[in-house]
Every structure is written in structure tokens, then in C-alpha cells.
Short mmCIF file of C-alpha atoms and ligand atoms in Angstrom, two decimals:
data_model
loop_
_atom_site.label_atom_id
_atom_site.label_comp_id
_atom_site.label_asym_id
_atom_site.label_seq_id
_atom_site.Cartn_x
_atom_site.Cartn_y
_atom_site.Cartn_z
CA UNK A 1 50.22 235.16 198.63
CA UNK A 2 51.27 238.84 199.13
CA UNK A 3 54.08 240.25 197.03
CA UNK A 4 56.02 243.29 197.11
CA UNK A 5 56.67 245.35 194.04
CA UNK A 6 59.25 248.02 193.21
CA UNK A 7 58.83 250.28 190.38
CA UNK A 8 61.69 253.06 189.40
CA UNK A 9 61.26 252.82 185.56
CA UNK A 10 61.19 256.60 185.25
CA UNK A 11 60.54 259.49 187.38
CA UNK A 12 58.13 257.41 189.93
CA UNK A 13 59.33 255.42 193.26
CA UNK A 14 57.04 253.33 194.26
CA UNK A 15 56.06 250.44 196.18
CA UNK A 16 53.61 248.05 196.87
CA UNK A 17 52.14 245.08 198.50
CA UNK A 18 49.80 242.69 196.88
CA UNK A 19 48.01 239.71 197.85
CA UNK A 20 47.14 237.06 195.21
CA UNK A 21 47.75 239.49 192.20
CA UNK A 22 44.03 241.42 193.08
CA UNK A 23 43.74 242.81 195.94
CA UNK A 24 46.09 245.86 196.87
CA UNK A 25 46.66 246.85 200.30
CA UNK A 26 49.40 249.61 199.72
CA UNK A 27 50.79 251.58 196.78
CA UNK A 28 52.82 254.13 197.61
CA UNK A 29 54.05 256.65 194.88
CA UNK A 30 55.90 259.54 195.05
CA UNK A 31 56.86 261.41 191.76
CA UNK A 32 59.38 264.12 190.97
CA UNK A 33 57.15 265.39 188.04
CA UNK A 34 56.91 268.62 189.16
CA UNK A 35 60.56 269.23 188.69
CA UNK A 36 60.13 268.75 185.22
CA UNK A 37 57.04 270.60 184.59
CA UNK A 38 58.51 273.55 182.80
CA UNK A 39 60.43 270.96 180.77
CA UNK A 40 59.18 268.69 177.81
CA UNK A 41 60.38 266.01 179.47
CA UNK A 42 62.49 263.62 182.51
CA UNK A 43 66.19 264.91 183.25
CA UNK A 44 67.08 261.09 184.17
CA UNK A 45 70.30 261.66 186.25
CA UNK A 46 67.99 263.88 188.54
CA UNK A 47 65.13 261.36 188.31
CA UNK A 48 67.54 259.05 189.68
CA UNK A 49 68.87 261.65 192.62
CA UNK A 50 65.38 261.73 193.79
CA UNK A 51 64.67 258.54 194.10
CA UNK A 52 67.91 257.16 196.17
CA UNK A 53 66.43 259.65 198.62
CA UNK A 54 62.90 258.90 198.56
CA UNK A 55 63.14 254.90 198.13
CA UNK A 56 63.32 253.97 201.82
CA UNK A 57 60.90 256.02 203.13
CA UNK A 58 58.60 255.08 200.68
CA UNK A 59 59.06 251.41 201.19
CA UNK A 60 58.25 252.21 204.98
CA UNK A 61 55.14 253.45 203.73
CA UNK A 62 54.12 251.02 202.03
CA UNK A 63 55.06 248.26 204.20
CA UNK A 64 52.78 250.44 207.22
CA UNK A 65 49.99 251.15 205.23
CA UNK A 66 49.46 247.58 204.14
CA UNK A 67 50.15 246.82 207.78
CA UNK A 68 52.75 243.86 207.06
CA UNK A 69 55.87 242.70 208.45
CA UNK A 70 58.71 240.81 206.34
CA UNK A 71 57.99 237.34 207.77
CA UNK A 72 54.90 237.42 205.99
CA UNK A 73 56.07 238.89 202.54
CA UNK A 74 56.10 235.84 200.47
CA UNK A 75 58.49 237.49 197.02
CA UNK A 76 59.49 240.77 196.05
CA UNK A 77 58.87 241.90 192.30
CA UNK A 78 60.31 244.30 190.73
CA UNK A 79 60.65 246.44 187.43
CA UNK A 80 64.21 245.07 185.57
CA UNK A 81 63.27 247.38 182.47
CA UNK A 82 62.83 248.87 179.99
CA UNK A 83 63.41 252.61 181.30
CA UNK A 84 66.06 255.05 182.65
CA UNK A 85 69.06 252.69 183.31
CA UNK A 86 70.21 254.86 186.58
CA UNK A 87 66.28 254.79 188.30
CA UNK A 88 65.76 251.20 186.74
CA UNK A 89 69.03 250.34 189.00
CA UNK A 90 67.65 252.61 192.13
CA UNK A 91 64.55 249.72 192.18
CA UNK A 92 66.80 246.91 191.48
CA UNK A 93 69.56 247.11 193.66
CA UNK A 94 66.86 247.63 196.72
CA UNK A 95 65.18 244.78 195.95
CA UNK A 96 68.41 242.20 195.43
CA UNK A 97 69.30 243.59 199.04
CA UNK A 98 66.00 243.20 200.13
CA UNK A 99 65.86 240.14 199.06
CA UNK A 100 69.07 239.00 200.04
CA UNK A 101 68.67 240.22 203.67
CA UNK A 102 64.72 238.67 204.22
CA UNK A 103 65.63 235.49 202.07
CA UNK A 104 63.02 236.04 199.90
CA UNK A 105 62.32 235.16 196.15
CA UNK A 106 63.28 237.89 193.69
CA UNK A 107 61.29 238.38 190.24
CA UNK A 108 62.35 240.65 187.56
CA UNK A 109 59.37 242.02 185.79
CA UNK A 110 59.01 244.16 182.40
CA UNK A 111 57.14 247.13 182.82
CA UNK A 112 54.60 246.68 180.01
CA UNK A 113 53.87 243.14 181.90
CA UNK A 114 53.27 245.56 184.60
CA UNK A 115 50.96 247.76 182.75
CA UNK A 116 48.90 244.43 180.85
CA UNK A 117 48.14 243.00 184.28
CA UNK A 118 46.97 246.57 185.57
CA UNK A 119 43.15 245.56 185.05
CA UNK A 120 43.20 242.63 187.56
CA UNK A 121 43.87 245.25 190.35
CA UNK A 122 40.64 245.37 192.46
CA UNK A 123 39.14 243.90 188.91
CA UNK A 124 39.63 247.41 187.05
CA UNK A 125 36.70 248.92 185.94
CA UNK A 126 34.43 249.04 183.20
CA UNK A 127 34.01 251.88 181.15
CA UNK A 128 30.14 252.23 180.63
CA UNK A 129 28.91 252.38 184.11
CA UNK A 130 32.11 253.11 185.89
CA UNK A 131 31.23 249.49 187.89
CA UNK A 132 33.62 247.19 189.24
CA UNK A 133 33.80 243.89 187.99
CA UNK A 134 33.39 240.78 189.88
CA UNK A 135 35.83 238.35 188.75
CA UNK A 136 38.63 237.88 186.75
CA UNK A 137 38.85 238.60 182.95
CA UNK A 138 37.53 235.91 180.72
CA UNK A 139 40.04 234.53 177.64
CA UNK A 140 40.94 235.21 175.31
CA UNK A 141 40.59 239.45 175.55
CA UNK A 142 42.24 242.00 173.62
CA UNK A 143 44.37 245.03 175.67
CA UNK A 144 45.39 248.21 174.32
CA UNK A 145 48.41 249.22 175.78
CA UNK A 146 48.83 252.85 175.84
CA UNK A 147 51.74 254.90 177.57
CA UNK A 148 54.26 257.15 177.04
CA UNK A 149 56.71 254.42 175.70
CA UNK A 150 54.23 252.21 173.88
CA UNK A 151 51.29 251.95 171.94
CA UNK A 152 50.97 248.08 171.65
CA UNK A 153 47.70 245.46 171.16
CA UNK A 154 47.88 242.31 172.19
CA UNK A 155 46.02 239.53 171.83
CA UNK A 156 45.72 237.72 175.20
CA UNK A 157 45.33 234.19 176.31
CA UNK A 158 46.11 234.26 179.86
CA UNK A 159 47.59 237.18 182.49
CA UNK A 160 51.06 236.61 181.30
CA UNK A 161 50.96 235.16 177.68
CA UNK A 162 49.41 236.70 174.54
CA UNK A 163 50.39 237.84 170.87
CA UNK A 164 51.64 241.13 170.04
CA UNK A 165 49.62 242.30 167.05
CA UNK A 166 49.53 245.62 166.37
CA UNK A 167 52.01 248.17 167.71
CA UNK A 168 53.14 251.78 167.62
CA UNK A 169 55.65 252.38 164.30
CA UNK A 170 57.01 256.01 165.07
CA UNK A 171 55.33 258.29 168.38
CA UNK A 172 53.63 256.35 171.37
CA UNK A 173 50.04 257.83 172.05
CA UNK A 174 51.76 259.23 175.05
CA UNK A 175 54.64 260.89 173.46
CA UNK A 176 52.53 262.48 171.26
CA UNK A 177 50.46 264.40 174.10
CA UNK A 178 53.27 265.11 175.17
CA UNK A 179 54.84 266.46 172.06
CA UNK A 180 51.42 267.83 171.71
CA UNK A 181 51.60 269.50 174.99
CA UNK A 182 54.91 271.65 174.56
CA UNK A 183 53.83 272.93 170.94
CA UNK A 184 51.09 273.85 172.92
CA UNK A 185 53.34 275.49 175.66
CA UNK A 186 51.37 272.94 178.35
CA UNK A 187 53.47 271.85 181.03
CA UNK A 188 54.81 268.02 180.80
CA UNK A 189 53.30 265.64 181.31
CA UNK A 190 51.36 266.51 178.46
CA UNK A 191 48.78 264.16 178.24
CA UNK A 192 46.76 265.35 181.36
CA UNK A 193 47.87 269.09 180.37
CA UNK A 194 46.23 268.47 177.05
CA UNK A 195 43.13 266.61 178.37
CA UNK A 196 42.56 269.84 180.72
CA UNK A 197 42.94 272.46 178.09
CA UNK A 198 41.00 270.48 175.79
CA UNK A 199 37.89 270.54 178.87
CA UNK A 200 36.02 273.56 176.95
CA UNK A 201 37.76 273.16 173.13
CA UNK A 202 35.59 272.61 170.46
CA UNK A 203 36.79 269.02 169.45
CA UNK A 204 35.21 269.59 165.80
CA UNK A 205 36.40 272.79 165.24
CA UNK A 206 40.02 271.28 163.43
CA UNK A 207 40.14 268.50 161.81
CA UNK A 208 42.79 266.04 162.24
CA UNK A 209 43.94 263.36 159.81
CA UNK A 210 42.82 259.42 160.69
CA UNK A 211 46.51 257.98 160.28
CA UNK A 212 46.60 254.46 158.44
CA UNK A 213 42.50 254.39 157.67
CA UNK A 214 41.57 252.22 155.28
CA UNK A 215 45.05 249.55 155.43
CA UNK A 216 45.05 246.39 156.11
CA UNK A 217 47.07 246.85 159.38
CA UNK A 218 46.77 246.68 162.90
CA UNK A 219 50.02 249.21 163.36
CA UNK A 220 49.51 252.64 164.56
CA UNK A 221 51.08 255.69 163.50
CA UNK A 222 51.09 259.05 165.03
CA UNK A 223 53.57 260.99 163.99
CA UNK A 224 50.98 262.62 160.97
CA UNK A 225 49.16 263.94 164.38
CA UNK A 226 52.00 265.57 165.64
CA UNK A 227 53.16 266.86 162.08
CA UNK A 228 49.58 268.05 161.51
CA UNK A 229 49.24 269.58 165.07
CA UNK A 230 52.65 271.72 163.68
CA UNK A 231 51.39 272.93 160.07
CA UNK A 232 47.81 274.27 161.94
CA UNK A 233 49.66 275.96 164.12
CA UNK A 234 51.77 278.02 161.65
CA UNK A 235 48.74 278.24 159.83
CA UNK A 236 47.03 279.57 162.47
CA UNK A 237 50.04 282.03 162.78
CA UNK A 238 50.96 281.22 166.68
CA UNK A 239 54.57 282.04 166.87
CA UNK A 240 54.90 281.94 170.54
CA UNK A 241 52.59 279.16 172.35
CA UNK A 242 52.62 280.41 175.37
CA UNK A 243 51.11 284.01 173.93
CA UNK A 244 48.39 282.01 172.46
CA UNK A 245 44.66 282.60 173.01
CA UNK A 246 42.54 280.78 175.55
CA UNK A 247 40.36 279.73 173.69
CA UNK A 248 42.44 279.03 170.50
CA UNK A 249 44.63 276.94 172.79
CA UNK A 250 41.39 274.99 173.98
CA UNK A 251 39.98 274.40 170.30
CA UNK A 252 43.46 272.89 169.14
CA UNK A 253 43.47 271.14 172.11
CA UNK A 254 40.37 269.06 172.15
CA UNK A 255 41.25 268.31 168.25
CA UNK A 256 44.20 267.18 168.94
CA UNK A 257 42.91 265.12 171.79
CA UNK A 258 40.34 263.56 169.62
CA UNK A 259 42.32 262.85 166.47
CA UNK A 260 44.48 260.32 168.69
CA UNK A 261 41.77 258.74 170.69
CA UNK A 262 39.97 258.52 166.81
CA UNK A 263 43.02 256.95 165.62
CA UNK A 264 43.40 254.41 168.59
CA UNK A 265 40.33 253.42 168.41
CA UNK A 266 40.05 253.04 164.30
CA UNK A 267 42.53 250.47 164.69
CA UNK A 268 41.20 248.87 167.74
CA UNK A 269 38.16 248.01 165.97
CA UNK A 270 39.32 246.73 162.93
CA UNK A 271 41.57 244.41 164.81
CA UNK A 272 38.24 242.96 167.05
CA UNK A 273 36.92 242.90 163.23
CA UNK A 274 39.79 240.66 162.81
CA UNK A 275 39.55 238.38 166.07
CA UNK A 276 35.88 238.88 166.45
CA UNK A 277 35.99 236.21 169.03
CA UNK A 278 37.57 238.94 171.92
CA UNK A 279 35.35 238.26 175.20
CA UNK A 280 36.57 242.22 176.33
CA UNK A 281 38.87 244.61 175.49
CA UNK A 282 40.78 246.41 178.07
CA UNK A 283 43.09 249.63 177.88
CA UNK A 284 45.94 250.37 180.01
CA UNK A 285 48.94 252.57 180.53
CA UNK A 286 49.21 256.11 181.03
CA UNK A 287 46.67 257.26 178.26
CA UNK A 288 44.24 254.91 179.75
CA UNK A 289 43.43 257.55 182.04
CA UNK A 290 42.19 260.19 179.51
CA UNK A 291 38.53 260.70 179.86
CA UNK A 292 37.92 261.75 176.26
CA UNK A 293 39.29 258.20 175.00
CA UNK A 294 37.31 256.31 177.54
CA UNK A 295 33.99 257.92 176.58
CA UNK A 296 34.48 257.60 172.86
CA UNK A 297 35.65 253.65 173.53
CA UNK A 298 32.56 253.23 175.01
CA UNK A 299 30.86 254.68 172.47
CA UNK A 300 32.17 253.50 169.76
CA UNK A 301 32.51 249.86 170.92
CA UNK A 302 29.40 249.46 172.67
CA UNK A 303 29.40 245.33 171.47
CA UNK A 304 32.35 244.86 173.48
CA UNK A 305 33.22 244.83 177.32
CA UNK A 306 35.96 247.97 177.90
CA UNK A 307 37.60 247.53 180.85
CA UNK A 308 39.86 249.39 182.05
CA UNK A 309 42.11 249.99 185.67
CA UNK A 310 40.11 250.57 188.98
CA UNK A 311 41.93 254.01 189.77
CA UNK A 312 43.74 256.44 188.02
CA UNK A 313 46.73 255.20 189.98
CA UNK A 314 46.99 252.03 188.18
CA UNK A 315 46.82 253.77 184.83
CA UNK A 316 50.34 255.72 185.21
CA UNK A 317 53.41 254.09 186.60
CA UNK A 318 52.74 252.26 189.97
CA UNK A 319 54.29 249.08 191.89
CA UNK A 320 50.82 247.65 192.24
CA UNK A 321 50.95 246.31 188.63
CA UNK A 322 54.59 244.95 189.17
CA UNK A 323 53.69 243.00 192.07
CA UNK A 324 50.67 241.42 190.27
CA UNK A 325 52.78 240.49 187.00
CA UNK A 326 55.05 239.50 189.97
CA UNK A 327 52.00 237.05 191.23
CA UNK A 328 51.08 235.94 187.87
CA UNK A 329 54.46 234.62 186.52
CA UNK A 330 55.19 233.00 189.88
CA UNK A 331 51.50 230.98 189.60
CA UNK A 332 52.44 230.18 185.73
CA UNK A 333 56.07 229.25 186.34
CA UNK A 334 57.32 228.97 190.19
CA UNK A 335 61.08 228.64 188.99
CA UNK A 336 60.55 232.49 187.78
CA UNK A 337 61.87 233.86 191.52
CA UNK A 338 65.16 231.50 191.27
CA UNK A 339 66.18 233.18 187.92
CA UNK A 340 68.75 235.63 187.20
CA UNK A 341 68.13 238.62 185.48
CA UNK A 342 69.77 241.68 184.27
CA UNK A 343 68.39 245.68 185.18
CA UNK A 344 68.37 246.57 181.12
CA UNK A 345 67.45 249.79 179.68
CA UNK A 346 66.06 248.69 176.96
CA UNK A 347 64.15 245.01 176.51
CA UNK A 348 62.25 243.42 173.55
CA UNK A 349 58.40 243.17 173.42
CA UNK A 350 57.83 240.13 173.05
CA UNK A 351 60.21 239.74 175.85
CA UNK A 352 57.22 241.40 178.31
CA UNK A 353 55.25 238.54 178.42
CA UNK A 354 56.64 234.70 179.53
CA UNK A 355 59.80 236.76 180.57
CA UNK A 356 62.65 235.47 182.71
O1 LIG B 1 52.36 254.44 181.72
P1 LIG B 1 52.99 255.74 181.99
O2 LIG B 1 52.78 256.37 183.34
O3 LIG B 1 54.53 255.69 181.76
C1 LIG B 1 55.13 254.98 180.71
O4 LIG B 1 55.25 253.75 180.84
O5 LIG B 1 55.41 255.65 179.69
O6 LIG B 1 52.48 256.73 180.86
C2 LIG B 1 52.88 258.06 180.82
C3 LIG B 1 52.24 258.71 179.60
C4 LIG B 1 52.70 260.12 179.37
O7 LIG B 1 53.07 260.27 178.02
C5 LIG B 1 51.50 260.96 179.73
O8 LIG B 1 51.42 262.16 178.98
C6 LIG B 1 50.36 260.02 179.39
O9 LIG B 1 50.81 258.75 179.78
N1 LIG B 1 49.14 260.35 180.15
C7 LIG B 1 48.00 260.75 179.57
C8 LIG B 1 47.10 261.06 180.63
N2 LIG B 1 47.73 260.82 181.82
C9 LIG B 1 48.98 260.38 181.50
N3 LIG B 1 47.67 260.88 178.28
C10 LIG B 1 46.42 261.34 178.01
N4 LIG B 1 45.52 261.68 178.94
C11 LIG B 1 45.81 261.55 180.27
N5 LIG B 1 44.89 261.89 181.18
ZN1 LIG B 2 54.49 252.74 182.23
#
């Protein structure tokens, strides 16, 4: 079955085509992150400028490069939130009229489906030996879900069902590099500007607090990081960031960088401590493309399977992972395509997974 997917959540447009939830034959992205580089952050109403004009083309590209034609498109998935209302609407109102003029099925996904199902693409990749994985995931596994919206684990019994427990209660990992990043004076986004300053910091050199240690939780917490990243700062007397040295900049850097892969991955093993019967755990979402976490995962997990996307492109934002949660809730539920659905900004949790 090959599916189409649209993603415009935030400041990426791109497609994709899919067969059978696995294998990709096109993703396509083009991002205006650049524009906001000197920024902390997305301007949505330009976001959204940039991608009426760069929708078409890239759906040309994708459709080309995957070397398909419309009669053999068999549904079109795309992202119907959460995310920037006007770029959310960009995706959606292509694919109701692409839909509407190929007669084809039409499933609204939820991005964080998107980003759960990301390690089925090509069969992600496992951490130790950087080897792909033949076959599918074995149930029940546990997923850290990392980005710059979320910091979510689930529990998961199948591609598109599973239990939220433990989740984010102030920053996302990913809003936290990227807080990180402009106290820093890095360019956004801030989790790969951290991660590159950090390449020669000294990791050890400032300590960084291990938010929540010790409770009996499975939450995370990282606004102590960010606070913490503030106070050594003034204590280290940097006034202006971008005057800062080198290797100052580095050392911070790499601290920072570890004290939030530490934290992640405290409370990652006290909750396979707590459902000690998890055949894997994978990590997805935008932070699941830092280096420094993957290394420390598998090292300090070594009992455990930690898998995590094939590609760096299926970490971030891509249409890939829409068109497989696309696959996946069609296989579980075939009415899913003759549903309605709203384009929302914002959309429960809970709502990401069985989702209509
Ligand atoms: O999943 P994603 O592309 O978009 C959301 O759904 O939010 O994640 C974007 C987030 C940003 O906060 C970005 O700083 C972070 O992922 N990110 C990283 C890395 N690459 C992207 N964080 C740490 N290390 C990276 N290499
Ligand atoms: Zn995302």
C-alpha cells in the first residue's frame, strides 16, 4: 500500500510516499530554518509564507523521486496538528484538494503519532552498532519521545496504541537546547548548535543538577537545567554571550548537553525498572538525533535494545513518519480515511494515539 504524507506542523514542508508503513521511496523536505537562525525561534506567519510557495514544488518532488503516479497512490496522510495553525492549514488544505481531485482517502494524523512510528522507517536503527534491524519492533516496547514540543514516554502495545506514562511538566528537552542555545548566543535551532559547540567542551567541567532524582515519578522536568544554565552564567560573569570565550562557550556547552541527556535517561531507566518487561526501548523526535544522548543510552542501558530512526531525517520533522502513522491507523481501523477531522493548533496527548 503506498501512502502519501504531508507535514507543515512548523517551519518544514514536506512530503512523502510510503509503501506499507516501512519502506520510503521519497521524502522531500525543505525548511525555512535559516531565516530564523539569528532568532530564538519560528516567526509563524512567515513560516507559513514560505510554505504556500514551496508546497507544490515539493510535492512534485516527491511524487518524481518515488517515481509514482496518482492512480497508484492508495491514501494521502497528513499532519491535522498540533503546531502553527496557519502552516498546519498550508498541509491540510493541499491534501483535502488533493484528495478531493484524485478521489482518494484522507487521514488526519497527530504529529507525535508521526514521530512514535518514526522507528519503523527502513526499521530505524540501533544504537550500539549503528545496524539496521530486520523486522518490525517486538511488543510491548517503551519510546521516548523527544522534540521540541514534547518530552513524553509511552508505554507501547502496538504502532498506534500505548500508555502515556511519563511526560514533560514545564520545558521539552528540545526547548531547552534551544533556550540553552540563545543564552549561549548559538543560532536556533539550538539543539544541533549546542551539540556542535559542546564537540570539544569538557562535559565534567560544570556540574548540572539531576532534576526529579530520587521521586517516585516517571515526569520530567527541565526547567532547573535551564535556570541552572542562567545562575553559571552570571556566575561565570558572561554579560554578553556572544563575547564569550571559545572555549568557555564549549565547556558550558557539553554540561549543559549532558545534564539533559543525564536527566532523560535517569528517568528512562527507572521507568524500565518499573515495566521491566520492555522488549526495546526506542527514542524519537528531534533530540533523538543528538549524538551525546545516543552514546550515553547505549551506555547506560546496555540490557536493553535502543533503537532509534534510520536517518537523521526521520528524527526532525518529516512526512515519512506521517505517512506511516497514516499506514498504521488505516491497517488498525480502515474507517480512519472516511472520518472528518479538524486542522487544530493544539490537540491532547492521549489524543496522538487511536486518533480520529
Ligand atoms: O521533532 P522536531 O523536529 O520538531 C518538533 O516536533 O518539535 O524537534 C525539534 C527540536 C528542536 O528543539 C531542536 O533543537 C531539537 O529538536 N534538536 C536537537 C538536535 N536536532 C534537533 N536537540 C539536540 N541535539 C540535536 N542534534
Ligand atoms: Zn516534531
Amino acid at each position: 500500500m503506498l501512502i502519501l504524507g504531508i507535514e507543515t506542523s512548523c517551519d518544514e514542508t514536506s512530503v512523502a510516499v510510503v509503501e506499507d508503513g516501512v519502506r520510503v521511496l521519497s521524502n522531500v523536505i525543505s525548511s525555512s530554518k535559516a531565516a530564523f537562525e539569528r532568532l530564538a525561534g519560528v516567526i509563524p506567519e512567515q513560516a507559513a509564507r514560505k510554505q504556500i510557495e514551496c508546497i507544490i514544488p515539493v510535492l512534485n518532488d516527491a511524487m518524481t523521486q518515488a517515481t509514482v503516479s496518482w492512480n497508484t497512490i492508495d491514501a494521502i496522510a497528513v499532519t491535522k496538528g498540533p503546531g502553527l495553525l496557519g502552516s498546519l492549514l498550508v498541509g491540510t488544505a493541499t491534501a483535502r484538494a488533493l484528495a478531493s481531485v484524485h478521489a482518494k482517502p484522507l487521514i488526519g494524523v497527530h504529529h507525535t503519532l508521526g514521530h512514535l512510528v518514526s522507528t519503523w522507517l527502513e526499521h530505524g536503527m540501533i544504537v550500539t552498532d549503528r545496524s539496521a534491524v530486520p523486522g518490525l519492533p517486538e511488543f510491548p516496547f517503551m519510546t521516548l519521545s523527544v522534540s521540541g514540543g514534547h518530552t513524553d514516554l509511552w508505554v507501547r502495545t502496538s504502532a498506534v496504541s500505548g500508555t502515556l506514562v511519563g511526560r514533560t511538566r514545564d520545558d521539552a528537552a528540545g526547548e531547552a537546547f534551544d533556550k540553552g542555545a540563545s543564552m549561549l548566543g548559538l543560532p536556533y535551532p539550538g539543539g544541533p548548535s549546542v551539540a556542535k559547540a559542546a564537540e570539544h567542551g569538557d562535559e565534567k567541567r560544570f556540574p548540572f543538577p539531576l532534576p526529579l532524582h530520587g521521586e517516585d515519578t516517571l515526569d520530567f522536568s527541565c526547567s532547573g537545567l535551564k535556570t541552572a544554565l542562567r545562575y553559571l552564567l552570571r556566575d561565570q560573569g558572561v554579560t554578553d554571550p556572544a563575547a564569550m570565550p571559545d572555549q568557555l562557550r564549549a565547556d558550558i556547552a557539553a554540561s549543559f548537553q549532558y545534564g539533559i541527556c543525564r536527566h532523560l535517561l535517569d528517568r528512562v531507566t527507572r521507568a524500565l525498572e518499573k515495566h521491566p518487561n520492555m522488549k526495546e526501548l526506542h527514542i524519537v523526535g528531534g533530540v533523538s538525533a543528538n549524538s551525546r544522548l545516543r552514546a550515553m543510552a547505549a551506555e547506560l542501558l546496555p540490557h536493553i535494545r535502543v533503537r532509534v530512526p534510520s536517518t537523521l531525517a526521520y528524527c526532525t520533522d518529516n512526512a515519512a513518519m506521517i505517512a506511516s502513522a497514516g499506514f498504521f491507523l488505516l491497517q488498525q481501523d480502515p474507517d480512519t480515511a472516511r472520518s472528518a477531522f479538524a486542522t487544530t493548533a493544539s490537540l491532547s496527548l492521549e489524543e496522538s494515539l487511536l486518533s480520529r
